[in-house]
């Protein structure tokens, strides 16, 4: 594995331009256990192309990566926020290749359209690690993937709903559902929709009235929910594919003079389980929330360390996840959490 010397590092940073921020470079010293140093300061350069900062989850994930890859740990992080645009991610990756980084980390906004740039990285011998969302590409083009089992999250949410309706004595009732979907074509949207639909298909009395795109943001979630509430006055269940869309949807529901949560007009099921969502659950506005773990920095760090040592790493690595519902001791559970 190549490592840059200081001059190359400086040139690289100039090349990287204004939109790139380097993690914790100032004043930190290198640790003694760094590996494979063949030049200068011996920092391992890692270029990260992040989707954006569209949600609380995303901000926690970015923070987790930035605090793992420090110069103290022997890494030089080049972080690029693509502002939810695939073309920005491709440009960032091309810059990383030009800078001859040691590793590229890609969190792909959508699954398709990566073949050419992944091939470019492979041709120059730079390993690409995919995180969070997945690519629909030849697995030979990337080293490994670290992320969540989105289909399982979707299935778990639907199975929770079936059990909940059963305990409420509504197991046989006709149930009207709507879904706020995340960025269309992203793994989180595809997996959660697919997993939920598998269980939906087993319940003839569940009717999915509509699925609306809310792009994983609070503003679009609110807008989409407003439209749904105008169109339907008999919604029993809202499935919202992330917490920020849920926050927007709750505002829309309340503005429409309706209520939601365990004692409300509408059951709300959300994904991510960020701190503000647990607060909303404590306030009685969300029924259940399926965790998606954004703290992927340490596992990514360990994976790159292992690759640096020449070890093979698991091609598919899932992160641990759980769920929360309004029957649990949420204040106590919340106190143990970091996001
Ligand atoms: O659920 C959402 C974010 O890809 C798992 O992206 C991630 C999703 C997460 O914007 O909040």
Short mmCIF file of C-alpha atoms and ligand atoms in Angstrom, two decimals:
data_model
loop_
_atom_site.label_atom_id
_atom_site.label_comp_id
_atom_site.label_asym_id
_atom_site.label_seq_id
_atom_site.Cartn_x
_atom_site.Cartn_y
_atom_site.Cartn_z
CA UNK A 1 0.00 0.00 0.00
CA UNK A 2 1.34 3.42 -0.97
CA UNK A 3 1.48 6.29 1.49
CA UNK A 4 1.95 9.92 0.74
CA UNK A 5 4.75 12.14 1.93
CA UNK A 6 4.05 15.64 3.21
CA UNK A 7 4.55 17.43 -0.13
CA UNK A 8 2.19 15.12 -1.96
CA UNK A 9 -0.24 15.49 0.91
CA UNK A 10 -0.20 19.28 0.62
CA UNK A 11 -0.65 19.18 -3.15
CA UNK A 12 -3.47 16.75 -2.70
CA UNK A 13 -5.22 19.02 -0.28
CA UNK A 14 -4.93 21.96 -2.67
CA UNK A 15 -6.37 19.79 -5.41
CA UNK A 16 -9.20 18.78 -3.19
CA UNK A 17 -10.55 22.32 -3.25
CA UNK A 18 -12.88 24.24 -1.04
CA UNK A 19 -15.60 21.64 -0.60
CA UNK A 20 -13.37 19.11 1.10
CA UNK A 21 -12.64 19.16 4.77
CA UNK A 22 -9.88 17.19 6.36
CA UNK A 23 -10.51 15.52 9.68
CA UNK A 24 -8.64 16.57 12.78
CA UNK A 25 -5.37 17.29 11.05
CA UNK A 26 -4.11 20.11 13.22
CA UNK A 27 -1.63 19.51 15.96
CA UNK A 28 -2.32 15.83 16.58
CA UNK A 29 0.58 13.42 16.82
CA UNK A 30 0.74 9.99 15.28
CA UNK A 31 0.28 6.88 17.34
CA UNK A 32 3.07 4.30 17.53
CA UNK A 33 1.06 1.39 16.20
CA UNK A 34 0.57 2.78 12.73
CA UNK A 35 1.38 0.29 10.04
CA UNK A 36 3.12 0.11 6.71
CA UNK A 37 4.72 3.55 6.79
CA UNK A 38 7.07 3.95 3.91
CA UNK A 39 7.36 7.71 3.73
CA UNK A 40 7.20 11.07 5.48
CA UNK A 41 4.49 11.30 8.03
CA UNK A 42 3.06 7.93 7.01
CA UNK A 43 -0.56 8.91 7.26
CA UNK A 44 -3.00 6.60 5.53
CA UNK A 45 -5.17 8.75 3.28
CA UNK A 46 -8.83 7.93 3.21
CA UNK A 47 -11.25 9.77 0.93
CA UNK A 48 -14.86 9.59 2.07
CA UNK A 49 -17.76 10.47 -0.22
CA UNK A 50 -20.79 11.05 2.00
CA UNK A 51 -24.37 11.33 0.68
CA UNK A 52 -25.16 14.66 2.35
CA UNK A 53 -26.47 15.93 5.65
CA UNK A 54 -30.16 15.31 5.05
CA UNK A 55 -31.00 13.73 8.40
CA UNK A 56 -30.03 13.41 12.07
CA UNK A 57 -28.92 9.87 11.24
CA UNK A 58 -26.56 11.11 8.52
CA UNK A 59 -25.05 13.74 10.81
CA UNK A 60 -24.40 11.08 13.47
CA UNK A 61 -22.78 8.81 10.87
CA UNK A 62 -20.51 11.59 9.58
CA UNK A 63 -19.50 12.40 13.14
CA UNK A 64 -18.73 8.75 13.82
CA UNK A 65 -16.43 8.55 10.79
CA UNK A 66 -14.71 11.87 11.51
CA UNK A 67 -13.99 10.98 15.09
CA UNK A 68 -12.64 7.51 14.17
CA UNK A 69 -10.21 8.60 11.43
CA UNK A 70 -7.89 11.01 13.21
CA UNK A 71 -4.23 11.75 12.69
CA UNK A 72 -3.70 10.35 16.19
CA UNK A 73 -4.89 7.03 14.79
CA UNK A 74 -2.57 7.39 11.78
CA UNK A 75 -5.12 8.51 9.19
CA UNK A 76 -5.64 11.54 7.01
CA UNK A 77 -9.33 11.89 6.23
CA UNK A 78 -10.59 13.77 3.19
CA UNK A 79 -14.32 14.15 3.63
CA UNK A 80 -16.69 15.25 0.89
CA UNK A 81 -20.38 15.99 1.38
CA UNK A 82 -22.17 15.36 -1.95
CA UNK A 83 -25.29 17.31 -0.98
CA UNK A 84 -27.54 14.47 -2.11
CA UNK A 85 -26.20 14.42 -5.68
CA UNK A 86 -24.70 11.35 -7.31
CA UNK A 87 -22.73 13.48 -9.78
CA UNK A 88 -20.95 15.15 -6.83
CA UNK A 89 -20.07 11.73 -5.43
CA UNK A 90 -18.60 10.64 -8.76
CA UNK A 91 -16.58 13.89 -8.99
CA UNK A 92 -15.30 13.40 -5.44
CA UNK A 93 -14.23 9.85 -6.22
CA UNK A 94 -12.41 11.02 -9.34
CA UNK A 95 -10.59 13.60 -7.21
CA UNK A 96 -9.67 10.92 -4.68
CA UNK A 97 -8.22 8.82 -7.51
CA UNK A 98 -6.21 11.82 -8.79
CA UNK A 99 -4.91 12.39 -5.28
CA UNK A 100 -3.90 8.72 -5.06
CA UNK A 101 -5.60 8.20 -1.73
CA UNK A 102 -5.00 4.84 -0.09
CA UNK A 103 -8.70 4.01 0.33
CA UNK A 104 -11.98 5.33 -0.98
CA UNK A 105 -15.06 5.05 1.20
CA UNK A 106 -18.34 5.49 -0.66
CA UNK A 107 -21.81 5.87 0.84
CA UNK A 108 -23.78 5.66 -2.41
CA UNK A 109 -26.90 7.81 -2.61
CA UNK A 110 -28.59 5.33 -4.94
CA UNK A 111 -27.68 1.79 -5.93
CA UNK A 112 -27.14 2.14 -9.68
CA UNK A 113 -24.72 4.09 -11.86
CA UNK A 114 -21.42 3.28 -10.17
CA UNK A 115 -19.80 0.77 -12.55
CA UNK A 116 -17.58 3.20 -14.47
CA UNK A 117 -16.13 5.04 -11.47
CA UNK A 118 -15.64 1.82 -9.49
CA UNK A 119 -13.79 0.39 -12.49
CA UNK A 120 -11.59 3.52 -12.59
CA UNK A 121 -10.71 3.04 -8.92
CA UNK A 122 -10.00 -0.64 -9.47
CA UNK A 123 -7.78 0.12 -12.47
CA UNK A 124 -5.64 2.41 -10.31
CA UNK A 125 -5.53 -0.18 -7.51
CA UNK A 126 -7.37 1.88 -4.89
CA UNK A 127 -9.61 -0.28 -2.70
CA UNK A 128 -13.19 0.99 -2.39
CA UNK A 129 -15.20 0.27 0.74
CA UNK A 130 -18.95 0.78 0.49
CA UNK A 131 -20.72 1.92 3.65
CA UNK A 132 -24.35 2.26 4.75
CA UNK A 133 -26.17 2.00 1.41
CA UNK A 134 -25.17 -0.54 -1.21
CA UNK A 135 -24.26 -0.42 -4.89
CA UNK A 136 -25.79 -2.58 -7.59
CA UNK A 137 -22.49 -3.43 -9.27
CA UNK A 138 -20.07 -6.30 -9.82
CA UNK A 139 -18.82 -7.26 -6.30
CA UNK A 140 -15.30 -7.53 -7.74
CA UNK A 141 -15.32 -3.75 -8.08
CA UNK A 142 -15.36 -3.09 -4.32
CA UNK A 143 -13.53 -4.57 -1.36
CA UNK A 144 -16.43 -4.92 1.08
CA UNK A 145 -19.64 -3.35 2.34
CA UNK A 146 -20.51 -2.31 5.91
CA UNK A 147 -24.12 -1.41 6.61
CA UNK A 148 -27.60 -2.28 7.80
CA UNK A 149 -29.97 -5.05 6.83
CA UNK A 150 -32.69 -2.74 5.49
CA UNK A 151 -35.01 -5.54 4.38
CA UNK A 152 -34.93 -6.96 7.88
CA UNK A 153 -35.74 -3.53 9.32
CA UNK A 154 -38.79 -3.35 7.01
CA UNK A 155 -39.94 -6.88 7.85
CA UNK A 156 -39.46 -6.33 11.58
CA UNK A 157 -41.55 -3.14 11.40
CA UNK A 158 -44.42 -4.93 9.65
CA UNK A 159 -44.28 -7.87 12.04
CA UNK A 160 -44.38 -5.44 14.96
CA UNK A 161 -47.48 -3.84 13.41
CA UNK A 162 -49.21 -7.21 13.02
CA UNK A 163 -48.54 -8.07 16.66
CA UNK A 164 -49.64 -4.62 17.85
CA UNK A 165 -52.90 -4.69 15.89
CA UNK A 166 -53.52 -8.14 17.35
CA UNK A 167 -53.13 -6.93 20.93
CA UNK A 168 -55.43 -3.97 20.14
CA UNK A 169 -58.10 -6.39 18.90
CA UNK A 170 -57.76 -5.01 15.34
CA UNK A 171 -56.20 -8.08 13.74
CA UNK A 172 -59.13 -8.66 11.37
CA UNK A 173 -60.09 -5.02 10.77
CA UNK A 174 -59.45 -3.33 7.40
CA UNK A 175 -56.35 -1.24 8.00
CA UNK A 176 -55.40 1.70 5.76
CA UNK A 177 -51.70 2.42 5.48
CA UNK A 178 -49.58 5.08 3.79
CA UNK A 179 -45.80 5.13 3.38
CA UNK A 180 -43.35 8.01 3.21
CA UNK A 181 -40.45 6.65 1.21
CA UNK A 182 -36.84 7.72 1.46
CA UNK A 183 -34.72 8.75 -1.55
CA UNK A 184 -36.01 6.56 -4.36
CA UNK A 185 -33.43 4.06 -5.56
CA UNK A 186 -31.39 4.17 -2.32
CA UNK A 187 -30.78 0.88 -0.53
CA UNK A 188 -32.49 2.14 2.62
CA UNK A 189 -35.66 2.91 0.63
CA UNK A 190 -35.53 -0.23 -1.50
CA UNK A 191 -34.86 -2.57 1.44
CA UNK A 192 -37.34 -1.08 3.91
CA UNK A 193 -40.09 -0.96 1.26
CA UNK A 194 -39.38 -4.53 0.16
CA UNK A 195 -39.17 -5.99 3.67
CA UNK A 196 -42.39 -4.29 4.74
CA UNK A 197 -44.19 -5.31 1.53
CA UNK A 198 -43.36 -8.97 2.05
CA UNK A 199 -45.35 -8.99 5.31
CA UNK A 200 -48.01 -6.62 3.91
CA UNK A 201 -48.74 -9.20 1.21
CA UNK A 202 -49.54 -11.77 3.92
CA UNK A 203 -52.32 -9.54 5.35
CA UNK A 204 -55.31 -9.22 3.03
CA UNK A 205 -56.97 -6.71 5.35
CA UNK A 206 -54.01 -4.27 5.11
CA UNK A 207 -54.49 -1.76 2.27
CA UNK A 208 -51.53 0.38 1.24
CA UNK A 209 -53.34 3.52 0.05
CA UNK A 210 -50.27 5.31 -1.29
CA UNK A 211 -46.50 5.57 -1.18
CA UNK A 212 -45.05 9.09 -1.43
CA UNK A 213 -41.43 10.15 -1.86
CA UNK A 214 -40.17 12.26 1.06
CA UNK A 215 -36.45 12.04 0.13
CA UNK A 216 -35.46 11.34 3.76
CA UNK A 217 -35.87 15.03 4.72
CA UNK A 218 -38.16 16.70 7.24
CA UNK A 219 -39.41 19.36 4.77
CA UNK A 220 -40.30 16.87 2.05
CA UNK A 221 -41.78 14.48 4.60
CA UNK A 222 -44.11 17.21 5.80
CA UNK A 223 -45.08 18.19 2.25
CA UNK A 224 -45.76 14.59 1.24
CA UNK A 225 -47.83 13.95 4.37
CA UNK A 226 -49.88 17.11 3.78
CA UNK A 227 -50.78 15.77 0.33
CA UNK A 228 -51.69 12.37 1.74
CA UNK A 229 -53.92 13.93 4.40
CA UNK A 230 -55.70 15.98 1.74
CA UNK A 231 -56.29 12.86 -0.32
CA UNK A 232 -57.28 10.42 2.44
CA UNK A 233 -59.24 10.99 5.63
CA UNK A 234 -59.07 7.39 6.80
CA UNK A 235 -55.37 6.70 7.36
CA UNK A 236 -54.80 4.21 10.19
CA UNK A 237 -51.04 3.71 9.90
CA UNK A 238 -48.14 5.84 8.71
CA UNK A 239 -44.94 4.02 7.79
CA UNK A 240 -42.17 6.59 7.50
CA UNK A 241 -38.83 5.36 6.20
CA UNK A 242 -36.81 7.70 8.40
CA UNK A 243 -37.21 9.83 11.52
CA UNK A 244 -36.75 13.21 9.88
CA UNK A 245 -39.62 12.57 7.48
CA UNK A 246 -41.59 11.42 10.53
CA UNK A 247 -40.96 14.74 12.30
CA UNK A 248 -42.32 16.59 9.24
CA UNK A 249 -45.27 14.20 9.03
CA UNK A 250 -46.17 14.72 12.69
CA UNK A 251 -46.29 18.48 12.05
CA UNK A 252 -48.57 17.88 9.05
CA UNK A 253 -50.84 15.56 11.07
CA UNK A 254 -51.14 18.07 13.90
CA UNK A 255 -51.77 20.96 11.49
CA UNK A 256 -54.59 18.92 9.96
CA UNK A 257 -56.13 18.72 13.44
CA UNK A 258 -55.37 15.03 13.86
CA UNK A 259 -53.35 13.12 16.41
CA UNK A 260 -50.90 10.23 16.20
CA UNK A 261 -49.09 7.76 18.43
CA UNK A 262 -50.43 5.15 20.88
CA UNK A 263 -53.43 7.29 21.93
CA UNK A 264 -53.91 9.07 18.60
CA UNK A 265 -55.87 8.69 15.38
CA UNK A 266 -52.94 7.19 13.54
CA UNK A 267 -50.28 4.58 14.32
CA UNK A 268 -46.80 5.87 13.40
CA UNK A 269 -43.89 3.56 12.65
CA UNK A 270 -40.52 5.09 11.91
CA UNK A 271 -36.94 4.06 11.14
CA UNK A 272 -33.53 5.21 12.51
CA UNK A 273 -34.37 5.70 16.22
CA UNK A 274 -32.39 8.91 16.64
CA UNK A 275 -32.55 10.77 19.95
CA UNK A 276 -35.26 13.25 18.87
CA UNK A 277 -37.44 10.34 17.74
CA UNK A 278 -37.20 8.66 21.13
CA UNK A 279 -38.24 12.01 22.62
CA UNK A 280 -41.23 12.08 20.25
CA UNK A 281 -42.05 8.54 21.37
CA UNK A 282 -41.85 9.61 25.01
CA UNK A 283 -44.22 12.47 24.08
CA UNK A 284 -46.65 9.88 22.68
CA UNK A 285 -46.34 10.76 18.97
CA UNK A 286 -44.59 7.67 17.59
CA UNK A 287 -45.56 4.03 18.30
CA UNK A 288 -42.43 2.17 17.24
CA UNK A 289 -39.04 2.98 15.78
CA UNK A 290 -36.70 0.53 14.07
CA UNK A 291 -33.11 1.33 14.75
CA UNK A 292 -30.57 1.89 12.04
CA UNK A 293 -27.13 2.18 13.58
CA UNK A 294 -25.14 5.17 12.24
CA UNK A 295 -22.08 4.59 14.44
CA UNK A 296 -20.16 2.86 11.66
CA UNK A 297 -16.85 4.74 12.03
CA UNK A 298 -15.16 2.28 14.42
CA UNK A 299 -16.07 -0.79 12.30
CA UNK A 300 -14.85 0.99 9.18
CA UNK A 301 -11.62 1.92 10.96
CA UNK A 302 -11.04 -1.66 12.06
CA UNK A 303 -11.72 -2.92 8.54
CA UNK A 304 -9.17 -0.56 7.02
CA UNK A 305 -6.66 -1.44 9.74
CA UNK A 306 -7.09 -5.11 8.88
CA UNK A 307 -6.65 -4.39 5.18
CA UNK A 308 -3.49 -2.45 6.03
CA UNK A 309 -2.17 -5.55 7.77
CA UNK A 310 -2.86 -7.55 4.60
CA UNK A 311 -5.75 -9.46 6.16
CA UNK A 312 -8.87 -10.43 4.24
CA UNK A 313 -12.07 -8.88 5.55
CA UNK A 314 -15.68 -10.08 5.37
CA UNK A 315 -17.24 -8.94 2.11
CA UNK A 316 -20.61 -8.17 3.75
CA UNK A 317 -20.64 -6.75 7.28
CA UNK A 318 -23.90 -5.93 9.02
CA UNK A 319 -24.07 -3.60 12.01
CA UNK A 320 -26.08 -4.51 15.15
CA UNK A 321 -29.58 -3.06 15.44
CA UNK A 322 -32.66 -3.16 17.63
CA UNK A 323 -36.05 -1.42 17.89
CA UNK A 324 -38.01 0.65 20.39
CA UNK A 325 -41.70 0.96 21.12
CA UNK A 326 -43.84 3.02 23.44
CA UNK A 327 -44.23 0.18 25.97
CA UNK A 328 -40.50 0.28 26.86
CA UNK A 329 -38.71 2.30 29.50
CA UNK A 330 -37.58 4.88 26.96
CA UNK A 331 -35.97 7.49 29.27
CA UNK A 332 -33.68 4.77 30.66
CA UNK A 333 -32.88 3.33 27.21
CA UNK A 334 -32.28 6.81 25.82
CA UNK A 335 -29.71 7.59 28.49
CA UNK A 336 -27.52 4.70 27.23
CA UNK A 337 -27.55 5.87 23.63
CA UNK A 338 -25.07 8.05 21.75
CA UNK A 339 -27.26 9.43 18.95
O1 LIG B 1 -32.28 5.98 7.44
C1 LIG B 1 -31.81 8.20 6.75
C2 LIG B 1 -30.68 8.74 5.97
O2 LIG B 1 -29.05 5.35 4.44
C3 LIG B 1 -29.66 4.34 6.45
O3 LIG B 1 -30.29 7.69 5.12
C4 LIG B 1 -29.47 5.58 5.73
C5 LIG B 1 -30.68 6.48 5.68
C6 LIG B 1 -31.27 6.83 7.04
O4 LIG B 1 -30.89 9.93 5.40
O5 LIG B 1 -32.13 8.93 7.87
#
